[in-house]
Amino acid sequence: MKIGLIGTPQVGKTTVFQLLTSLAVQPGSRENIGIARVPDVRIDSLQEMYQPRKTTYATIEVVDIAGLGSGQTGKGREFLDAVRDVDAMVHVVRAFHSEQVATEDGMVRPMRELDHVQAELLLADWELLETRLERLQKQRMKGAGGAEELAVLTKFREALEQEMPLRSVELSDSEEQAVRGYGFLTRKPVIVLVNVDDAHVGGGYPQEEELKLWGRQRTVPIVAASAQVEVEISQLEAEDAAMFMEELGLAESGIARLAQAVYEHLGLISYFTVGEDEVRAWTIRTGSSARQAAGKIHSDIERGFIRAEVSAYSALMEHGSLQALKERGLWRLEGKDYTVSDGDVISFRFNV
Ligand SMILES: Nc1nc2c(ncn2[C@@H]2O[C@H](COP(=O)(O)OP(=O)(O)O)[C@@H](O)[C@H]2O)c(=O)[nH]1
Ligand SMILES: [Mg+2]
């Protein structure tokens, strides 16, 4: 799973990248790639319970894509290629004020940035759609099928004509299949990260209502955070960080909220494996079967799957140990088709 940070230049993308990945970035580098840990308080608690030798959080790969400036030519292609390569986007827009960081005309206009970059993506999809439709029509004149594909592309055209992203078009599984390979950019999930002043982490930033409306109309989550505040928090000792966050009225760091929003919005969930050796979160898609989940650990466990022993994280926390769960009949056996829930604690039985 790979997410791309996109946006216009000088909005905080690289700052967010560094926060997510804890990596230092070479000044002037155009593209950065790293791994972000997905914070999870459940893993923290399991670690306390088991005191394992190793603790492994869920991760997401992050790409810091070079900014798309207004009126830039030639860089558009590079930008679009980079977006084509990711599974989802975090679109960073600037709502912070700063004398040090110039904006084009001295105005802070996150909505304008959002429109500019999203319009570029819509345009790229429009071009792709036109090419595909032309080719398909020729093919159909020769009597070579493609009826379902044509139906989907026609729906896509209607959406683009209304400047709506293709992810707003609902498709059946087989329709989805018919157009999967094309890599339409506005079909990829997106989250908007509004980089705000420290006074606005709880709201009240420029164009807030417009941004929220835009998000509601497209079912795009809008997350507000201050990259600058996050940098300051990350440089403090835990105790001071907690105090500082309380002063700002932050229950959780913005980076944690962002990582979680990405995870949820992509339809990802975690199950856990526990023990003295390792406490670990495993990432799967919502709706995965026990057998598919086993395959995340090792293909041998998927192939030789016998049973999954399962309990909910909340039950484990309530009763204090797997032994206590067993005694109460809460450590249950499930078959290969069991649909794994977010927060399941699992142990697999398998044959090799
Ligand atoms: N005041 C303020 N400055 C920020 C904030 N986020 C980033 N910056 C500054 O804005 C400039 C551009 O940030 P950068 O992360 O490199 O933006 P990018 O071009 O989108 O990658 C840098 O000087 C940052 O220190 C913020 O939340 N508040
Ligand atoms: Mg940058």
CSV table of C-alpha atoms and ligand atoms in Angstrom, one decimal:
chain,number,residue,atom,x,y,z
A,1,MET,CA,0.0,0.0,0.0
A,2,LYS,CA,1.5,3.2,-1.2
A,3,ILE,CA,0.2,6.7,-0.6
A,4,GLY,CA,1.4,9.9,-2.3
A,5,LEU,CA,1.6,13.4,-0.7
A,6,ILE,CA,0.4,15.8,-3.3
A,7,GLY,CA,-0.2,19.5,-3.6
A,8,THR,CA,1.2,22.8,-4.8
A,9,PRO,CA,4.7,23.8,-3.7
A,10,GLN,CA,5.5,25.2,-0.2
A,11,VAL,CA,2.4,23.9,1.6
A,12,GLY,CA,4.1,21.4,4.0
A,13,LYS,CA,4.2,18.2,2.1
A,14,THR,CA,7.9,17.4,2.9
A,15,THR,CA,7.3,18.5,6.5
A,16,VAL,CA,4.5,16.0,6.8
A,17,PHE,CA,6.5,13.3,5.0
A,18,GLN,CA,9.3,13.7,7.6
A,19,LEU,CA,6.8,13.6,10.5
A,20,LEU,CA,5.2,10.4,9.1
A,21,THR,CA,8.4,8.6,8.4
A,22,SER,CA,10.8,10.1,10.9
A,23,LEU,CA,13.3,10.4,8.0
A,24,ALA,CA,15.5,13.4,7.3
A,25,VAL,CA,15.2,14.7,3.8
A,26,GLN,CA,17.9,16.1,1.6
A,27,PRO,CA,17.3,19.7,0.9
A,28,GLY,CA,16.2,20.2,-2.7
A,29,SER,CA,15.3,16.5,-3.3
A,30,ARG,CA,12.3,16.3,-5.7
A,31,GLU,CA,10.8,13.0,-4.5
A,32,ASN,CA,11.2,11.2,-1.2
A,33,ILE,CA,10.0,7.7,-0.3
A,34,GLY,CA,9.7,6.1,3.1
A,35,ILE,CA,7.7,4.0,5.5
A,36,ALA,CA,5.2,5.4,8.0
A,37,ARG,CA,4.2,3.6,11.1
A,38,VAL,CA,0.4,3.7,11.8
A,39,PRO,CA,0.1,4.6,15.5
A,40,ASP,CA,-2.3,2.3,17.4
A,41,VAL,CA,-3.1,2.5,21.1
A,42,ARG,CA,-4.2,-1.2,21.0
A,43,ILE,CA,-0.6,-2.2,20.1
A,44,ASP,CA,0.7,0.0,22.9
A,45,SER,CA,-1.6,-1.8,25.4
A,46,LEU,CA,-0.7,-5.2,24.0
A,47,GLN,CA,3.0,-4.4,24.4
A,48,GLU,CA,2.4,-3.4,28.0
A,49,MET,CA,0.6,-6.7,28.6
A,50,TYR,CA,3.1,-9.0,27.0
A,51,GLN,CA,6.4,-7.1,27.3
A,52,PRO,CA,7.5,-8.8,24.1
A,53,ARG,CA,11.0,-8.7,22.7
A,54,LYS,CA,9.7,-7.0,19.6
A,55,THR,CA,6.7,-4.8,18.8
A,56,THR,CA,5.6,-4.2,15.2
A,57,TYR,CA,3.1,-1.6,14.2
A,58,ALA,CA,1.2,-1.5,10.9
A,59,THR,CA,3.0,0.5,8.2
A,60,ILE,CA,2.2,2.4,5.0
A,61,GLU,CA,4.6,3.4,2.3
A,62,VAL,CA,4.7,7.2,1.7
A,63,VAL,CA,5.9,9.1,-1.4
A,64,ASP,CA,6.5,12.8,-1.1
A,65,ILE,CA,5.7,13.9,-4.7
A,66,ALA,CA,7.2,17.2,-6.1
A,67,GLY,CA,4.7,20.0,-5.9
A,68,LEU,CA,2.6,21.0,-8.8
A,69,GLY,CA,2.9,24.8,-9.3
A,70,SER,CA,0.4,26.9,-11.1
A,71,GLY,CA,1.3,27.7,-14.7
A,72,GLN,CA,4.1,25.2,-14.7
A,73,THR,CA,4.5,23.4,-18.0
A,74,GLY,CA,6.5,20.2,-18.5
A,75,LYS,CA,6.3,19.3,-14.8
A,76,GLY,CA,2.7,18.2,-15.2
A,77,ARG,CA,3.7,15.0,-16.8
A,78,GLU,CA,6.1,14.1,-14.1
A,79,PHE,CA,3.5,14.8,-11.5
A,80,LEU,CA,0.8,12.7,-13.1
A,81,ASP,CA,3.2,9.8,-13.5
A,82,ALA,CA,4.1,9.9,-9.8
A,83,VAL,CA,0.3,9.9,-9.0
A,84,ARG,CA,-0.3,7.0,-11.3
A,85,ASP,CA,2.2,5.0,-9.2
A,86,VAL,CA,0.4,5.3,-5.8
A,87,ASP,CA,-2.7,3.6,-4.4
A,88,ALA,CA,-4.1,6.7,-2.7
A,89,MET,CA,-3.3,10.4,-2.1
A,90,VAL,CA,-3.1,12.8,0.8
A,91,HIS,CA,-3.6,16.2,-0.7
A,92,VAL,CA,-1.9,18.8,1.5
A,93,VAL,CA,-3.3,22.4,1.3
A,94,ARG,CA,-2.0,25.5,3.0
A,95,ALA,CA,-4.2,27.3,5.5
A,96,PHE,CA,-1.3,28.6,7.7
A,97,HIS,CA,0.0,32.1,7.7
A,98,SER,CA,3.7,32.9,7.7
A,99,GLU,CA,5.8,35.8,6.7
A,100,GLN,CA,8.7,33.4,5.9
A,101,VAL,CA,6.8,31.3,3.5
A,102,ALA,CA,5.5,33.3,0.5
A,103,THR,CA,2.3,32.5,-1.4
A,104,GLU,CA,1.7,33.5,-5.0
A,105,ASP,CA,-0.3,36.6,-4.3
A,106,GLY,CA,0.1,37.0,-0.5
A,107,MET,CA,-3.2,35.2,0.1
A,108,VAL,CA,-3.9,32.0,1.9
A,109,ARG,CA,-6.4,30.1,-0.3
A,110,PRO,CA,-6.5,26.4,0.4
A,111,MET,CA,-9.6,26.0,-1.8
A,112,ARG,CA,-7.8,27.4,-4.8
A,113,GLU,CA,-4.9,25.0,-4.4
A,114,LEU,CA,-7.3,22.1,-4.0
A,115,ASP,CA,-9.1,23.0,-7.2
A,116,HIS,CA,-5.9,23.6,-9.1
A,117,VAL,CA,-4.4,20.2,-8.4
A,118,GLN,CA,-7.7,18.3,-8.5
A,119,ALA,CA,-8.5,19.9,-11.9
A,120,GLU,CA,-5.2,18.6,-13.2
A,121,LEU,CA,-6.1,15.1,-12.2
A,122,LEU,CA,-9.6,15.4,-13.7
A,123,LEU,CA,-8.1,16.7,-17.0
A,124,ALA,CA,-5.7,13.7,-17.1
A,125,ASP,CA,-8.6,11.3,-16.7
A,126,TRP,CA,-10.6,13.2,-19.3
A,127,GLU,CA,-7.7,12.7,-21.9
A,128,LEU,CA,-7.4,9.0,-20.9
A,129,LEU,CA,-11.1,8.5,-21.2
A,130,GLU,CA,-11.3,10.1,-24.7
A,131,THR,CA,-8.5,7.9,-26.0
A,132,ARG,CA,-10.1,4.8,-24.5
A,133,LEU,CA,-13.5,5.6,-25.9
A,134,GLU,CA,-12.2,6.2,-29.4
A,135,ARG,CA,-10.3,2.9,-29.4
A,136,LEU,CA,-13.3,1.1,-28.0
A,137,GLN,CA,-15.6,2.5,-30.6
A,138,LYS,CA,-13.3,1.3,-33.4
A,139,GLN,CA,-13.1,-2.1,-31.8
A,140,ARG,CA,-16.9,-2.3,-31.5
A,141,MET,CA,-17.4,-1.4,-35.2
A,142,LYS,CA,-15.4,-4.5,-35.9
A,143,GLY,CA,-17.8,-6.3,-33.7
A,144,ALA,CA,-15.3,-7.0,-30.9
A,145,GLY,CA,-17.5,-6.8,-27.8
A,146,GLY,CA,-16.6,-4.4,-25.0
A,147,ALA,CA,-20.3,-3.5,-24.2
A,148,GLU,CA,-19.7,-3.4,-20.4
A,149,GLU,CA,-16.6,-1.4,-20.7
A,150,LEU,CA,-18.4,1.1,-22.9
A,151,ALA,CA,-21.2,1.4,-20.4
A,152,VAL,CA,-18.7,2.1,-17.6
A,153,LEU,CA,-16.8,4.7,-19.7
A,154,THR,CA,-20.0,6.4,-20.5
A,155,LYS,CA,-20.8,6.7,-16.8
A,156,PHE,CA,-17.3,8.0,-16.3
A,157,ARG,CA,-17.8,10.7,-19.0
A,158,GLU,CA,-21.0,11.9,-17.3
A,159,ALA,CA,-19.1,12.3,-14.0
A,160,LEU,CA,-16.2,14.2,-15.6
A,161,GLU,CA,-18.5,16.5,-17.5
A,162,GLN,CA,-19.8,17.6,-14.1
A,163,GLU,CA,-16.2,17.9,-12.8
A,164,MET,CA,-16.8,15.1,-10.4
A,165,PRO,CA,-14.0,12.6,-9.6
A,166,LEU,CA,-14.5,9.1,-11.0
A,167,ARG,CA,-14.4,7.6,-7.5
A,168,SER,CA,-17.9,9.1,-7.1
A,169,VAL,CA,-19.2,6.6,-9.7
A,170,GLU,CA,-20.5,3.4,-8.1
A,171,LEU,CA,-19.6,0.3,-10.0
A,172,SER,CA,-20.5,-3.4,-9.7
A,173,ASP,CA,-17.6,-5.8,-9.2
A,174,SER,CA,-17.6,-6.9,-12.8
A,175,GLU,CA,-17.8,-3.3,-14.0
A,176,GLU,CA,-14.9,-2.4,-11.8
A,177,GLN,CA,-13.0,-5.3,-13.3
A,178,ALA,CA,-13.6,-4.0,-16.8
A,179,VAL,CA,-11.8,-0.7,-16.2
A,180,ARG,CA,-9.4,-1.6,-13.4
A,181,GLY,CA,-6.3,-1.7,-15.6
A,182,TYR,CA,-6.6,1.8,-16.9
A,183,GLY,CA,-5.4,3.6,-13.8
A,184,PHE,CA,-7.8,6.5,-13.7
A,185,LEU,CA,-6.3,9.0,-11.2
A,186,THR,CA,-9.5,10.4,-9.7
A,187,ARG,CA,-10.7,6.9,-8.9
A,188,LYS,CA,-7.9,6.6,-6.3
A,189,PRO,CA,-9.0,7.5,-2.8
A,190,VAL,CA,-7.9,10.9,-1.5
A,191,ILE,CA,-7.8,12.6,1.9
A,192,VAL,CA,-7.3,16.3,2.2
A,193,LEU,CA,-4.9,17.5,4.9
A,194,VAL,CA,-5.4,21.1,5.8
A,195,ASN,CA,-2.1,22.5,7.2
A,196,VAL,CA,-3.4,25.1,9.6
A,197,ASP,CA,-2.1,27.7,12.2
A,198,ASP,CA,-1.7,26.4,15.7
A,199,ALA,CA,-4.7,28.4,16.8
A,200,HIS,CA,-6.9,26.6,14.2
A,201,VAL,CA,-6.2,22.9,14.9
A,202,GLY,CA,-9.8,22.7,16.3
A,203,GLY,CA,-11.3,24.7,13.4
A,204,GLY,CA,-11.7,28.3,12.3
A,205,TYR,CA,-9.1,28.2,9.5
A,206,PRO,CA,-9.5,30.1,6.2
A,207,GLN,CA,-12.2,28.6,3.8
A,208,GLU,CA,-13.1,25.9,6.3
A,209,GLU,CA,-16.7,25.8,5.2
A,210,GLU,CA,-15.9,25.6,1.5
A,211,LEU,CA,-13.4,22.8,2.1
A,212,LYS,CA,-15.8,20.8,4.3
A,213,LEU,CA,-18.6,21.2,1.7
A,214,TRP,CA,-16.2,20.1,-1.1
A,215,GLY,CA,-15.3,17.1,1.0
A,216,ARG,CA,-19.0,16.2,1.8
A,217,GLN,CA,-20.0,16.4,-1.8
A,218,ARG,CA,-17.3,13.9,-2.8
A,219,THR,CA,-17.0,11.8,0.4
A,220,VAL,CA,-13.5,13.0,0.9
A,221,PRO,CA,-12.3,13.2,4.5
A,222,ILE,CA,-10.9,16.7,5.5
A,223,VAL,CA,-8.3,16.5,8.3
A,224,ALA,CA,-7.0,19.7,9.9
A,225,ALA,CA,-3.5,19.6,11.5
A,226,SER,CA,-0.6,22.0,12.0
A,227,ALA,CA,2.6,20.6,10.6
A,228,GLN,CA,4.6,23.1,12.5
A,229,VAL,CA,3.0,22.2,15.8
A,230,GLU,CA,3.5,18.5,15.0
A,231,VAL,CA,7.2,19.2,14.5
A,232,GLU,CA,7.4,20.9,17.8
A,233,ILE,CA,5.6,18.1,19.6
A,234,SER,CA,7.9,15.5,18.0
A,235,GLN,CA,10.9,17.4,19.4
A,236,LEU,CA,9.6,17.4,23.0
A,237,GLU,CA,10.0,14.7,25.7
A,238,ALA,CA,6.9,12.7,26.2
A,239,GLU,CA,5.8,14.5,29.3
A,240,ASP,CA,6.2,18.0,27.8
A,241,ALA,CA,4.6,16.9,24.6
A,242,ALA,CA,1.5,15.7,26.6
A,243,MET,CA,1.3,19.1,28.3
A,244,PHE,CA,1.8,21.1,25.2
A,245,MET,CA,-1.0,19.0,23.4
A,246,GLU,CA,-3.3,19.6,26.3
A,247,GLU,CA,-2.7,23.4,26.1
A,248,LEU,CA,-3.7,23.2,22.5
A,249,GLY,CA,-6.7,21.0,23.2
A,250,LEU,CA,-5.3,18.1,21.1
A,251,ALA,CA,-6.3,14.6,22.3
A,252,GLU,CA,-4.0,13.0,19.7
A,253,SER,CA,-1.3,14.2,17.4
A,254,GLY,CA,-2.4,15.3,13.9
A,255,ILE,CA,0.0,12.9,12.3
A,256,ALA,CA,-1.6,10.0,14.3
A,257,ARG,CA,-5.0,11.1,13.1
A,258,LEU,CA,-3.8,11.4,9.6
A,259,ALA,CA,-2.3,7.9,9.5
A,260,GLN,CA,-5.5,6.5,11.0
A,261,ALA,CA,-7.7,8.4,8.5
A,262,VAL,CA,-5.7,7.0,5.6
A,263,TYR,CA,-5.9,3.5,7.0
A,264,GLU,CA,-9.6,3.7,7.5
A,265,HIS,CA,-10.4,5.4,4.3
A,266,LEU,CA,-8.5,2.8,2.3
A,267,GLY,CA,-10.7,0.1,3.8
A,268,LEU,CA,-7.8,-1.4,5.8
A,269,ILE,CA,-8.1,-3.1,9.2
A,270,SER,CA,-5.6,-4.7,11.6
A,271,TYR,CA,-5.5,-8.0,13.3
A,272,PHE,CA,-3.0,-8.8,16.0
A,273,THR,CA,-0.7,-11.7,16.8
A,274,VAL,CA,0.6,-11.7,20.4
A,275,GLY,CA,3.2,-13.5,22.5
A,276,GLU,CA,6.4,-13.0,24.4
A,277,ASP,CA,8.4,-12.9,21.2
A,278,GLU,CA,6.4,-10.4,19.3
A,279,VAL,CA,3.3,-8.3,19.4
A,280,ARG,CA,2.4,-7.3,15.9
A,281,ALA,CA,-0.3,-5.6,13.8
A,282,TRP,CA,-1.1,-7.1,10.4
A,283,THR,CA,-2.8,-5.1,7.7
A,284,ILE,CA,-5.6,-6.6,5.7
A,285,ARG,CA,-8.5,-5.3,3.6
A,286,THR,CA,-11.9,-5.1,5.2
A,287,GLY,CA,-13.8,-8.3,4.4
A,288,SER,CA,-10.7,-10.6,4.3
A,289,SER,CA,-11.2,-14.2,5.3
A,290,ALA,CA,-9.2,-15.9,8.0
A,291,ARG,CA,-7.3,-17.8,5.4
A,292,GLN,CA,-6.3,-14.6,3.4
A,293,ALA,CA,-5.3,-13.0,6.7
A,294,ALA,CA,-3.0,-16.0,7.4
A,295,GLY,CA,-1.4,-15.4,4.0
A,296,LYS,CA,-0.1,-12.0,5.2
A,297,ILE,CA,2.1,-13.8,7.7
A,298,HIS,CA,3.3,-16.6,5.4
A,299,SER,CA,2.0,-18.3,2.3
A,300,ASP,CA,2.6,-21.7,4.1
A,301,ILE,CA,0.1,-20.8,6.8
A,302,GLU,CA,-2.4,-19.8,4.1
A,303,ARG,CA,-1.9,-23.1,2.2
A,304,GLY,CA,-1.8,-25.3,5.2
A,305,PHE,CA,-4.6,-23.5,7.1
A,306,ILE,CA,-6.5,-25.7,9.5
A,307,ARG,CA,-8.2,-23.3,12.0
A,308,ALA,CA,-7.9,-19.9,13.4
A,309,GLU,CA,-8.1,-19.3,17.2
A,310,VAL,CA,-9.7,-15.9,17.6
A,311,SER,CA,-10.8,-13.4,20.2
A,312,ALA,CA,-11.5,-9.7,20.2
A,313,TYR,CA,-8.8,-7.3,21.4
A,314,SER,CA,-11.4,-5.8,23.8
A,315,ALA,CA,-12.1,-9.2,25.3
A,316,LEU,CA,-8.4,-9.8,25.9
A,317,MET,CA,-8.1,-6.4,27.6
A,318,GLU,CA,-11.2,-7.1,29.7
A,319,HIS,CA,-10.1,-10.6,30.9
A,320,GLY,CA,-6.4,-10.0,31.1
A,321,SER,CA,-4.9,-13.0,29.4
A,322,LEU,CA,-5.5,-15.7,26.7
A,323,GLN,CA,-5.7,-18.2,29.5
A,324,ALA,CA,-8.6,-16.4,31.1
A,325,LEU,CA,-10.3,-16.2,27.7
A,326,LYS,CA,-9.9,-19.9,27.2
A,327,GLU,CA,-11.4,-20.7,30.6
A,328,ARG,CA,-14.5,-18.6,29.7
A,329,GLY,CA,-14.8,-20.1,26.3
A,330,LEU,CA,-14.0,-16.8,24.6
A,331,TRP,CA,-11.0,-18.1,22.7
A,332,ARG,CA,-13.0,-19.6,19.8
A,333,LEU,CA,-12.1,-21.7,16.8
A,334,GLU,CA,-13.0,-20.3,13.3
A,335,GLY,CA,-12.7,-21.8,9.9
A,336,LYS,CA,-11.0,-20.5,6.7
A,337,ASP,CA,-14.0,-18.5,5.6
A,338,TYR,CA,-14.4,-16.6,8.8
A,339,THR,CA,-14.4,-12.8,8.1
A,340,VAL,CA,-11.7,-11.2,10.2
A,341,SER,CA,-12.8,-8.2,12.2
A,342,ASP,CA,-10.7,-5.1,13.0
A,343,GLY,CA,-8.9,-5.8,16.3
A,344,ASP,CA,-9.1,-9.6,16.3
A,345,VAL,CA,-6.3,-11.3,18.1
A,346,ILE,CA,-5.5,-14.5,16.2
A,347,SER,CA,-3.4,-17.6,16.4
A,348,PHE,CA,-3.4,-19.8,13.3
A,349,ARG,CA,-3.2,-23.6,13.3
A,350,PHE,CA,-1.7,-25.0,10.2
A,351,ASN,CA,0.0,-27.9,8.5
A,352,VAL,CA,3.1,-27.6,6.4
B,1,LIG,N1,4.2,28.6,9.8
B,1,LIG,C1,4.2,27.3,9.3
B,1,LIG,N2,5.2,27.0,8.4
B,1,LIG,C2,5.1,25.8,7.9
B,1,LIG,C3,4.1,24.8,8.3
B,1,LIG,N3,4.4,23.7,7.5
B,1,LIG,C4,5.4,23.9,6.8
B,1,LIG,N4,5.9,25.2,7.0
B,1,LIG,C5,7.0,25.8,6.3
B,1,LIG,O1,6.7,26.0,4.9
B,1,LIG,C6,7.9,25.8,4.1
B,1,LIG,C7,7.6,24.7,3.1
B,1,LIG,O2,7.4,23.5,3.7
B,1,LIG,P1,7.7,22.1,3.0
B,1,LIG,O3,7.3,21.0,3.9
B,1,LIG,O4,9.0,22.0,2.4
B,1,LIG,O5,6.6,22.2,1.8
B,1,LIG,P2,6.5,21.4,0.4
B,1,LIG,O6,7.0,22.3,-0.6
B,1,LIG,O7,5.0,21.3,0.3
B,1,LIG,O8,7.2,20.1,0.6
B,1,LIG,C8,9.0,25.4,5.1
B,1,LIG,O9,9.8,26.5,5.3
B,1,LIG,C9,8.3,24.9,6.3
B,1,LIG,O10,9.0,25.1,7.5
B,1,LIG,C10,3.2,25.2,9.2
B,1,LIG,O11,2.3,24.4,9.6
B,1,LIG,N5,3.3,26.5,9.7
B,2,MG,MG,8.7,19.3,-0.7
